[in-house]
Coordinates of C-alpha atoms and ligand atoms in Angstrom, one line a residue:
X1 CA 127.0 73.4 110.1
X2 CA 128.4 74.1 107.0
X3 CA 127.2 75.2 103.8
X4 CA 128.3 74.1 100.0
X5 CA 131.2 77.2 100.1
X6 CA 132.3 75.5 103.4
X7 CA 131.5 78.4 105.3
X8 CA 129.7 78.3 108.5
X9 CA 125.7 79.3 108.0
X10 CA 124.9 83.1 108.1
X11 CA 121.8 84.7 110.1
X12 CA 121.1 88.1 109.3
X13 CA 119.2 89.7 112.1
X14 CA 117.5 93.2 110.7
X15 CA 116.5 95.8 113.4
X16 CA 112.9 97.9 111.6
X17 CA 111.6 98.7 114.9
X18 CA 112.7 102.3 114.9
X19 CA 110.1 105.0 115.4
X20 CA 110.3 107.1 112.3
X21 CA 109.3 110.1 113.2
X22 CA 111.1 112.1 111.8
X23 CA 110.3 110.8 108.3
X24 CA 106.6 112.7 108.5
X25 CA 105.1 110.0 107.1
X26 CA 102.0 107.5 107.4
X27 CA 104.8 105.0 105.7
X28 CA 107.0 102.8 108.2
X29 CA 110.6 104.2 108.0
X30 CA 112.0 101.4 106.6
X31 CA 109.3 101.1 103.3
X32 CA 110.9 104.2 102.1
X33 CA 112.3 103.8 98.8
X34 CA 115.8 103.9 97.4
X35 CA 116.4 103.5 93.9
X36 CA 112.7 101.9 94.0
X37 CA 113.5 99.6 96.8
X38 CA 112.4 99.7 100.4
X39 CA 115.1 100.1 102.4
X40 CA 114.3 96.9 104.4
X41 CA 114.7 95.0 101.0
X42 CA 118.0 96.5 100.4
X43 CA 119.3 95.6 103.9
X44 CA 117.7 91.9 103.0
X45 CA 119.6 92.2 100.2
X46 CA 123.0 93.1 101.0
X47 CA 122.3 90.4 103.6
X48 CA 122.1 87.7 100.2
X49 CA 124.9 88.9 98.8
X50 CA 127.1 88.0 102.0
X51 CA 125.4 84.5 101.9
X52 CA 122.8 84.8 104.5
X53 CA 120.6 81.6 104.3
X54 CA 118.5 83.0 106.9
X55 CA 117.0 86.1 107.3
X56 CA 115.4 87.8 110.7
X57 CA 113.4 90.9 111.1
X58 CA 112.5 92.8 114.0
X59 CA 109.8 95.4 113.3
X60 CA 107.4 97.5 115.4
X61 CA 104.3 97.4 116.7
X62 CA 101.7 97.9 113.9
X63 CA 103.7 97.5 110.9
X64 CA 102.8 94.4 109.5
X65 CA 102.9 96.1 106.0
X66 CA 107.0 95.7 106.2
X67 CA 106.2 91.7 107.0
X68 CA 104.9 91.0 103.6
X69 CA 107.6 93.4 101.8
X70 CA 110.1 91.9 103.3
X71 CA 108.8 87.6 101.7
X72 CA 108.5 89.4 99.0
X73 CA 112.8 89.7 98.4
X74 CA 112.9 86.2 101.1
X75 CA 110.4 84.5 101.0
X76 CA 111.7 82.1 104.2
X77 CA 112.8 85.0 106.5
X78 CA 111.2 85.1 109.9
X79 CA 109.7 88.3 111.2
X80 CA 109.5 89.3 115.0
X81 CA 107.5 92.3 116.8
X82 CA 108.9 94.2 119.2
X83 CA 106.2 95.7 120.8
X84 CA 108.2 97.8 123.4
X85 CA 111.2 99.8 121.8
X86 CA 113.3 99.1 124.8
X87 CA 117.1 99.6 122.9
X88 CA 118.9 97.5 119.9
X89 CA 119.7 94.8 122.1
X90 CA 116.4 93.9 123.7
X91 CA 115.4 93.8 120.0
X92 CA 117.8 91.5 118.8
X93 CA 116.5 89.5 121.4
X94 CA 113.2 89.3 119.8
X95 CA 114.9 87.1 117.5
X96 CA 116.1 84.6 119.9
X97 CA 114.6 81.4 118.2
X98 CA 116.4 82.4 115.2
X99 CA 120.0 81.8 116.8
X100 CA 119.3 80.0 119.7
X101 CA 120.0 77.0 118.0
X102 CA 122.2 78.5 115.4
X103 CA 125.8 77.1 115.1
X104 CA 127.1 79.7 112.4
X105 CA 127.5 83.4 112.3
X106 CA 124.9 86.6 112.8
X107 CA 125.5 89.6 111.2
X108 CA 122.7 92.5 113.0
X109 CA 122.2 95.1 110.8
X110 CA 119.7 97.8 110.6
X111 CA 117.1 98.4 107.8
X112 CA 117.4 102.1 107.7
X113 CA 121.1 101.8 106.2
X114 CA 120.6 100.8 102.5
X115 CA 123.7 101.3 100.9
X116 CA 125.7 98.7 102.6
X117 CA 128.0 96.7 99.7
X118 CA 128.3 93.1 100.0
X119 CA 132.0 93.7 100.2
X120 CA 131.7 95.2 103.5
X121 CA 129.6 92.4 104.3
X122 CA 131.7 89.8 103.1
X123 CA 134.7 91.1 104.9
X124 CA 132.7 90.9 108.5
X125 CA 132.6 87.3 107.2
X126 CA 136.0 86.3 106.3
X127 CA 137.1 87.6 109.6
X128 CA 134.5 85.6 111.9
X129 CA 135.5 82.7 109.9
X130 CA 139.5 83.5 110.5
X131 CA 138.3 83.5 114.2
X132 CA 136.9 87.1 115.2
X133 CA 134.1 86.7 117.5
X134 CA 132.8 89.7 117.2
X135 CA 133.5 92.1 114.0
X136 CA 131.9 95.8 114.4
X137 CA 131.9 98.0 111.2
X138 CA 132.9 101.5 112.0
X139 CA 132.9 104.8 110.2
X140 CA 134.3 108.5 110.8
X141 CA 131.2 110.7 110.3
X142 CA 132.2 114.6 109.6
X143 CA 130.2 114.5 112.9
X144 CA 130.4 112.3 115.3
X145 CA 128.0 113.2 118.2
X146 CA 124.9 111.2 118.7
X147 CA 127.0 107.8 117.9
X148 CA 128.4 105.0 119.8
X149 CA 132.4 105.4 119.9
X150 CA 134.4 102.9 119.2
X151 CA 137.4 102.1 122.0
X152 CA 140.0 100.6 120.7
X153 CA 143.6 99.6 121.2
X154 CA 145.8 98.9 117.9
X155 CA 143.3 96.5 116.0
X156 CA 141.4 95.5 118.9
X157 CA 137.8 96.2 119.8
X158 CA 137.6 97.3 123.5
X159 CA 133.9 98.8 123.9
X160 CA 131.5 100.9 122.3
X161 CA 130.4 104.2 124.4
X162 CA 127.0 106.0 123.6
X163 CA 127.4 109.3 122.9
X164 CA 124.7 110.2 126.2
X165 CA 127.3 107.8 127.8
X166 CA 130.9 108.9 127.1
X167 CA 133.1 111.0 128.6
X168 CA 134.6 114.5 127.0
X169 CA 137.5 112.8 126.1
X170 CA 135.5 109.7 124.6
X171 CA 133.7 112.1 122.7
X172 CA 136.2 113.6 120.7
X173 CA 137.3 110.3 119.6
X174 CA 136.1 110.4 115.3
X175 CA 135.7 106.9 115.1
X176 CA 131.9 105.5 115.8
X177 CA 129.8 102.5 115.3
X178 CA 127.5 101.7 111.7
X179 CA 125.7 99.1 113.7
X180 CA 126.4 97.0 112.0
X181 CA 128.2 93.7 114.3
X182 CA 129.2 90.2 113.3
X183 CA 129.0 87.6 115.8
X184 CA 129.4 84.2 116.1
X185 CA 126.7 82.7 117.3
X186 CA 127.9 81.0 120.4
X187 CA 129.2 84.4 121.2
X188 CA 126.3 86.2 120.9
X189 CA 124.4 84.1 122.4
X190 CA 126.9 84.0 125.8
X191 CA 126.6 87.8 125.9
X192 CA 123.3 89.0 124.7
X193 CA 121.2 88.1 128.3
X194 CA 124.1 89.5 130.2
X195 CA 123.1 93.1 128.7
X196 CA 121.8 95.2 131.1
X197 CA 119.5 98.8 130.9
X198 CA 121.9 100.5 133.5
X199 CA 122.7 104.1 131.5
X200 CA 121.7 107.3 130.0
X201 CA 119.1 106.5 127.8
X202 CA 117.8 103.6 130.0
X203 CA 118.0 100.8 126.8
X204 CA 119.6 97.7 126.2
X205 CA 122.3 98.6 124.4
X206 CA 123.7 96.2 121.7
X207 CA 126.7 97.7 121.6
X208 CA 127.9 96.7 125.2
X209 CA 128.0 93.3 123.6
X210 CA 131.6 94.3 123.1
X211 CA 132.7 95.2 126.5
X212 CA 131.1 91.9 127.6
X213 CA 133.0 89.8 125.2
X214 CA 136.2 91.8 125.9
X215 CA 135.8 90.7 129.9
X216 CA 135.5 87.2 128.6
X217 CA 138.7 87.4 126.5
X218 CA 136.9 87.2 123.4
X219 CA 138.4 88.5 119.7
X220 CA 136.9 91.3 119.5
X221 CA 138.1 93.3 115.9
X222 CA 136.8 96.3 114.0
X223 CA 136.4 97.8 110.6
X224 CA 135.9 101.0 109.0
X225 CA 133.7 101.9 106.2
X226 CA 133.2 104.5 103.9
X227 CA 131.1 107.1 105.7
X228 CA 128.4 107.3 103.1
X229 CA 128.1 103.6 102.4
X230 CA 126.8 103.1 105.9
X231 CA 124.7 106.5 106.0
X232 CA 121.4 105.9 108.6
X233 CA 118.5 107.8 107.0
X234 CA 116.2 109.0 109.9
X235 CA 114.4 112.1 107.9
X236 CA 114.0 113.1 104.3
X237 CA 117.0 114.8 103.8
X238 CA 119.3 111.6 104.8
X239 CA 116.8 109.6 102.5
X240 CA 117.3 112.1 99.3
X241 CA 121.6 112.1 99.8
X242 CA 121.2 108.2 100.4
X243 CA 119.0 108.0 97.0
X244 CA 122.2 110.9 95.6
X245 CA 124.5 108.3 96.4
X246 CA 122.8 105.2 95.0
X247 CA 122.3 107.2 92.1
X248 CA 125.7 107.8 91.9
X249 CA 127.3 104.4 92.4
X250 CA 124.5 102.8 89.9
X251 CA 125.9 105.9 86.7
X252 CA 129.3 104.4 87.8
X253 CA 128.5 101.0 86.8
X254 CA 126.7 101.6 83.8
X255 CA 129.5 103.8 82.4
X256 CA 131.8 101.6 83.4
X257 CA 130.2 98.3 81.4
X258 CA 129.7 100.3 78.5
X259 CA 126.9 102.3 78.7
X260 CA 126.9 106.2 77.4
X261 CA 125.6 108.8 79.7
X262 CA 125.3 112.4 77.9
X263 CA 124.5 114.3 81.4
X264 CA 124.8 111.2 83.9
X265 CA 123.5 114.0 87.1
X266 CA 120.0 113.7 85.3
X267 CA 119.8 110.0 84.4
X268 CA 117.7 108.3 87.4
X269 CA 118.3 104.3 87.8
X270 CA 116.2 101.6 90.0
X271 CA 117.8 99.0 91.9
X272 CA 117.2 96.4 89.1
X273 CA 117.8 98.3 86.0
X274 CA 119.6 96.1 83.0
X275 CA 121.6 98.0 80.5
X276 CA 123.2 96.3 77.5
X277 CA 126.2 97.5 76.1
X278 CA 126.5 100.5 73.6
X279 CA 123.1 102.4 75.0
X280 CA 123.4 105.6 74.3
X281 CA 121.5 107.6 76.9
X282 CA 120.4 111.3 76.5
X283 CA 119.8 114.0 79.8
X284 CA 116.6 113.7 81.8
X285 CA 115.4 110.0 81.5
X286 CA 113.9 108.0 84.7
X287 CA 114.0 104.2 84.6
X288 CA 111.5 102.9 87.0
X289 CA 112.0 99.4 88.5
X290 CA 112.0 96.1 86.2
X291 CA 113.3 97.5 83.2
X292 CA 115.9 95.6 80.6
X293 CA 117.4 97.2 77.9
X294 CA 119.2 95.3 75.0
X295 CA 122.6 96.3 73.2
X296 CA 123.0 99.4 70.9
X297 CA 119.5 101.5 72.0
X298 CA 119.4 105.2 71.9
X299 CA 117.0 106.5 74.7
X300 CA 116.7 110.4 74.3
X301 CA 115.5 113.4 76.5
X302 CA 112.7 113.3 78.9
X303 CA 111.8 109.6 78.3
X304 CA 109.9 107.5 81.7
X305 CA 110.2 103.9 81.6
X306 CA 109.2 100.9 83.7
X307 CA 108.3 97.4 84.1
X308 CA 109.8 97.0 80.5
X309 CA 111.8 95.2 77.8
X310 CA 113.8 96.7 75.4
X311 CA 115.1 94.9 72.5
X312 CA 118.3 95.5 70.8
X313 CA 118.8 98.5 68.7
X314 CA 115.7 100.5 69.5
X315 CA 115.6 104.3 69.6
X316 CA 113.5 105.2 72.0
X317 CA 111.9 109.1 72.8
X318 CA 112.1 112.1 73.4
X319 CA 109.2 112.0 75.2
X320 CA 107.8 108.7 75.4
X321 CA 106.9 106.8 78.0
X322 CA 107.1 103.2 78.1
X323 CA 105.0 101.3 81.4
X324 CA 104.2 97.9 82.6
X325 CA 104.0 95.0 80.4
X326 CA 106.0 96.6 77.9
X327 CA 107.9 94.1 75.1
X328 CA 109.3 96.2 72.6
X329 CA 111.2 94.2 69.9
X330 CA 114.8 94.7 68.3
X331 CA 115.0 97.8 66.0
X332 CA 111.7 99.1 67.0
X333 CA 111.2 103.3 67.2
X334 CA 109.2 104.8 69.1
X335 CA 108.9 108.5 69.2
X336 CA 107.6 112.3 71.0
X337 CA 104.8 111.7 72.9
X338 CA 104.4 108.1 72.2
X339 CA 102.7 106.0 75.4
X340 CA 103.2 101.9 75.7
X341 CA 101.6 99.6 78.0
X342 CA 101.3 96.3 78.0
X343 CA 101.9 95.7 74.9
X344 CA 104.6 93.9 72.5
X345 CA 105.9 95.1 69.4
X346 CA 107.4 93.5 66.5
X347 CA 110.7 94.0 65.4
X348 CA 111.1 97.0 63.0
X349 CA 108.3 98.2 63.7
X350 CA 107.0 102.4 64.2
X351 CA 105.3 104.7 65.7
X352 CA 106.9 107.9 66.1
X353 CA 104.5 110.2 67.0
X354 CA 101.5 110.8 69.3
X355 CA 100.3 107.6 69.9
X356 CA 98.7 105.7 72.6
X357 CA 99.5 101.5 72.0
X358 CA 97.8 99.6 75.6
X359 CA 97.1 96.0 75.3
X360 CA 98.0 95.8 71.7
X361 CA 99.5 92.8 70.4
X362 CA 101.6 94.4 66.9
X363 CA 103.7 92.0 64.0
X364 CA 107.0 93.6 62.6
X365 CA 107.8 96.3 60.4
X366 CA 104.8 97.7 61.1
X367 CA 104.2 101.7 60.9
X368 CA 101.9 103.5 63.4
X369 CA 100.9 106.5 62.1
X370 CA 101.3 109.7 64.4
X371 CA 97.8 109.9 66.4
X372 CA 96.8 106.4 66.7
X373 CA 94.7 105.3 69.7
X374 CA 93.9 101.8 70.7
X375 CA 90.6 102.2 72.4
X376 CA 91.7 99.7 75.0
X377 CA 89.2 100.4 77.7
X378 CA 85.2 100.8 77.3
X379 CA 84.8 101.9 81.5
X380 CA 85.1 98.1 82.6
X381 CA 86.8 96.1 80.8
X382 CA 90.3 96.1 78.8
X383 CA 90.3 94.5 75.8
X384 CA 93.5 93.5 73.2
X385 CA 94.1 95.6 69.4
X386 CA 96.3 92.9 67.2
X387 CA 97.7 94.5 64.7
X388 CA 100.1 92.3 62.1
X389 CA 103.3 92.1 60.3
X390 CA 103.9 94.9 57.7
X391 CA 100.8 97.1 58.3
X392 CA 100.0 100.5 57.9
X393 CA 98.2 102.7 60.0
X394 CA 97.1 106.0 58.6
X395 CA 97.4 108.8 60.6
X396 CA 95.0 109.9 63.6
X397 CA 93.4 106.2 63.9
X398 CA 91.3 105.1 66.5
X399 CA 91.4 101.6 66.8
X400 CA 88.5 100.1 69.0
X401 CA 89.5 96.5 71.0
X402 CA 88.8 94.3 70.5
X403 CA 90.2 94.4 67.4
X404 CA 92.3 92.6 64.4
X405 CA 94.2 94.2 61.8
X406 CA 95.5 91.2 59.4
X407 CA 99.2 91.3 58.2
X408 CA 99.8 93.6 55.4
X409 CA 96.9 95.5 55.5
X410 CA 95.8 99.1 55.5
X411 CA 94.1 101.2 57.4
X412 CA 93.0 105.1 56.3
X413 CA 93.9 107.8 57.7
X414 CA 91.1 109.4 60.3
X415 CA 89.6 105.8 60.4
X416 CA 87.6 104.5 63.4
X417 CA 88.1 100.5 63.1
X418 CA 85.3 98.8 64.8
X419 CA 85.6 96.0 62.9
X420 CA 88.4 93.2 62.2
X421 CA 90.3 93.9 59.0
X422 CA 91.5 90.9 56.6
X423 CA 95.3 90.8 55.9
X424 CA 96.0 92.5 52.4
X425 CA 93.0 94.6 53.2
X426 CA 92.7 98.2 53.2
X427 CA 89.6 99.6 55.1
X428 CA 88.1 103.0 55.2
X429 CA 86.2 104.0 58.6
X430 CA 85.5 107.8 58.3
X431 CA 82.7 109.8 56.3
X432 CA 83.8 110.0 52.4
X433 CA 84.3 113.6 51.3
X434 CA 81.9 116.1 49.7
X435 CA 83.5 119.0 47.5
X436 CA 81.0 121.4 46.7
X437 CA 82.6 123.4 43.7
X438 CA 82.3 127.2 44.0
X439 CA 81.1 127.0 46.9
X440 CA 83.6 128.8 49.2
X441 CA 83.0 132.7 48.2
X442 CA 79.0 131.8 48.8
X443 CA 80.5 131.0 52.2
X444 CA 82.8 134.0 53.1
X445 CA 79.5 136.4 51.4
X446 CA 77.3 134.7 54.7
X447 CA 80.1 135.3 57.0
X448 CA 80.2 139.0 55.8
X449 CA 76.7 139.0 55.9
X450 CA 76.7 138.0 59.4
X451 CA 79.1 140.5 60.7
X452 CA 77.8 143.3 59.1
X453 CA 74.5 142.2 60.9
X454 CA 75.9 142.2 64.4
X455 CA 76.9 145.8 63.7
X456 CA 74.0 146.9 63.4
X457 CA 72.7 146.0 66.4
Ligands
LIG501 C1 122.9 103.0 117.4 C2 124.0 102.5 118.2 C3 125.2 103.4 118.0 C4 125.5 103.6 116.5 C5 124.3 104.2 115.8 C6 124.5 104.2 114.3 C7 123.2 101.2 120.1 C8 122.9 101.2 121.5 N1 123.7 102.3 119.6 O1 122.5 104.3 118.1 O2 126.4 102.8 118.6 O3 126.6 104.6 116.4 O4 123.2 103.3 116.1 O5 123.4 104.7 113.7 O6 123.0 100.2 119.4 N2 116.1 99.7 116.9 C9 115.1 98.7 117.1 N3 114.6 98.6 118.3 C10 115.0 99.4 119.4 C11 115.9 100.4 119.1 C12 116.5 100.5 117.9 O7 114.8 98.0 116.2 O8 114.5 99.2 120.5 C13 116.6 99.8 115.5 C14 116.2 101.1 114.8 O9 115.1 100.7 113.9 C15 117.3 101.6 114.1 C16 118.5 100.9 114.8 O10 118.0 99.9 115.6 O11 117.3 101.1 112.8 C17 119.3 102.0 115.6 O12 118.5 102.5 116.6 P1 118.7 103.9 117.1 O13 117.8 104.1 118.3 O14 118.5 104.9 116.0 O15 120.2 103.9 117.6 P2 121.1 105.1 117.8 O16 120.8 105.8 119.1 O17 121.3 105.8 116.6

């Protein structure tokens, strides 16, 4: 079968079942986050990229929690347990129904490995279509004990060796397997029974897929990777150089489509983060995931943003932090200490100091003053502040939802607002002051008074 590119159809079988154990953690392995991803989700991803229309994964026993992560980023993919961890081949044979009847290709790869690029991907591709049957993506680790080693002769593909397996010599070859294997179907399928348990670690290995297909006279080719694009994490130190490197690449791109980075080693990125061109970002700013940012902002120091738009020409921070639902209009400034959620903001408009804006609906050119609460939350429910085009907030305001503040109006400094105010109005909600003339040296005569008193005693 053959899809609208004219390539054959692409399976993407996903091995979660590992153990984990080494990751400390009540999380499944592969729900650990990179760049604010699971890992599963990025292999599902890099998966897409290559053209996958269909999507297997093989998890554990008791982690149904990856099964709705992974509709979540395919929403068709088909999810197998493997409730004995008996080797990478005996799972891959959990996903039997999803290439017995396949007629395309399979790419296996495993969930723990979330940097791999769709050009790697895509080049495991072109070669099954040129007529590989099976394509192996290898790498030369600064280490290479522990992995499968790849035998080969010139371009060929002979066998893969486990390390418990090999001999001294096929040891010290550098060479190993990513795990991740292209097949074609047909191939796979005429292999994958024939796999036996018959070694050192008692599993069913995958990997002697290769010396099968080899007996048969199969095409059986190789590639090699970058060593840190196909980096397994297994504990919390691979996962922190994996998230290093992610990092990396992600600075790379931004810089390279136009985006400044003043100290690009403290600048953290999620997987989806959407710069425009001409941001100008200052040291020590986190973008959590679902954030979009429009030409020409400025986001200075210390800054955390998430699930948020921002429009073009903003200046954002220090110091603010911007969360979910945020829709912060063209030109808007926001300053120190300033807190949005789930709220949208009129073009132009200001609040540029100390200021808490949640579920507020505000016009343009409108000016916060520094201090201004919106009381969005009574203990149960959340309610909505509207605030207009062209108002003024006073200073220090508390403004208690649900509430509306018509265009132009004003609003005194120190008020509580309880109570709508009518554009072109200006309302007062504080106590009026008292000046009691002369008063002050009566004062400070009591305050004597008072101390000289506690001497005494
Ligand atoms: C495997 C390869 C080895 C390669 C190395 C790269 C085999 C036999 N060996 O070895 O050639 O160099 O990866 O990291 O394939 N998994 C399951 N079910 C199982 C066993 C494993 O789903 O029963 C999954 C794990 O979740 C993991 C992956 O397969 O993501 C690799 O398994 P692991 O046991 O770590 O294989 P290695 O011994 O590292």
């Amino acid at each position: 079968m053959e899809n609208g590119a004219g390539m054959a159809e692409l399976l993407s079988i996903i091995l979660a079942a590992g153990e984990g154990t080494r990751m400390r953690s009540a999380t499944p392995k592969v729900l650990h986050q990179v760049g604010g991803l699971p890992m599963v989700s990025h292999a599902i991803r890099a998966a897409q990229a290559a053209g996958a229309s269909s999507i297997a994964v093989v998890i554990g026993p008791n982690h149904e929690s990856i099964s709705a992560v992974v509709m979540a980023v395919s929403p068709s993919a088909r999810v197998y347990e493997q409730t004995e961890r008996l080797g990478t081949g005996h799972a891959v044979r959990q996903a039997r129904p999803a290439f017995e009847t396949a007629s395309g290709n399979v790419i296996v790869l495993y969930a723990d490995t979330p940097l791999v690029t769709p050009a790697t991907m895509a080049s495991i591709v072109a070669r099954l279509e040129a007529g590989a049957d099976i394509v192996v993506v290898g790498f030369e680790p600064d280490d290479p004990s522990g992995y499968g080693r790849l035998l080969t002769e010139g371009d060929r593909l002979l066998a893969i060796r486990e390390h418990k397996d090999a001999t001294e010599a096929e040891r010290a070859i550098g060479l190993v397997n990513s795990g991740i294997i292209g097949f074609r179907s047909a191939t796979l399928r005429a292999v994958i029974d024939r796999i036996g348990n018959d070694n050192a670690k008692g599993e069913f290995y995958l990997t002697d897929a290769i010396e099968l297909a080899t007996a048969d006279k199969r095409k059986v080719e190789y590639t090699v990777a970058d060593a840190m694009e196909v980096i397994g994490v297994d504990d919390r130190s691979k996962l922190a150089k994996a998230e290093t490197q992610f990092q990396e690449l992600r600075r790379d791109d931004f810089m390279r489509a136009g985006v400044t980075l003043k100290d690009p080693a403290t600048i953290h990125f999620s997987w989806d983060t959407e710069i425009g061109r001409d941001v100008t970002i200052w040291p020590n700013v986190v973008f959590g995931p679902g954030v979009r940012i429009g030409a020409d902002v400025e986001i200075r120091s210390f800054c955390d943003i998430e699930q948020a738009v921002i429009g073009e020409g903003a200046s954002i921070g220090p110091f603010a932090r911007i969360r979910g639902g945020a829709e912060v209009g063209p030109d808007v400034h926001l300053g120190n200490f300033v807190e949005v959620k789930k709220s949208r903001i009129g073009a132009g408009t200001k609040a540029g100091h100390l200021s808490y804006l949640g579920d507020a609906v505000i016009g343009a050119r409108t000016n916060i003053g520094a201090g201004t609460i919106t009381c969005n939350y009574d203990g149960v429910n959340k309610d909505v502040t509207t605030i207009g085009d062209d108002v003024f907030i006073g200073s220090n305001a508390s403004l208690v939802a649900p509430v509306t503040i018509g265009d132009g109006a004003y609003t005194a400094s120190g008020s509580v607002i309880t109570e709508d105010v009518p554009a072109g109005a200006v309302a007062f909600g504080r106590a009026r002051q008292v000046n009691k003339s002369d008063y002050a040296p009566k004062l400070r005569e009591q305050a004597l008074a008072k101390r000289a008193q506690k001497g005494k005693r």
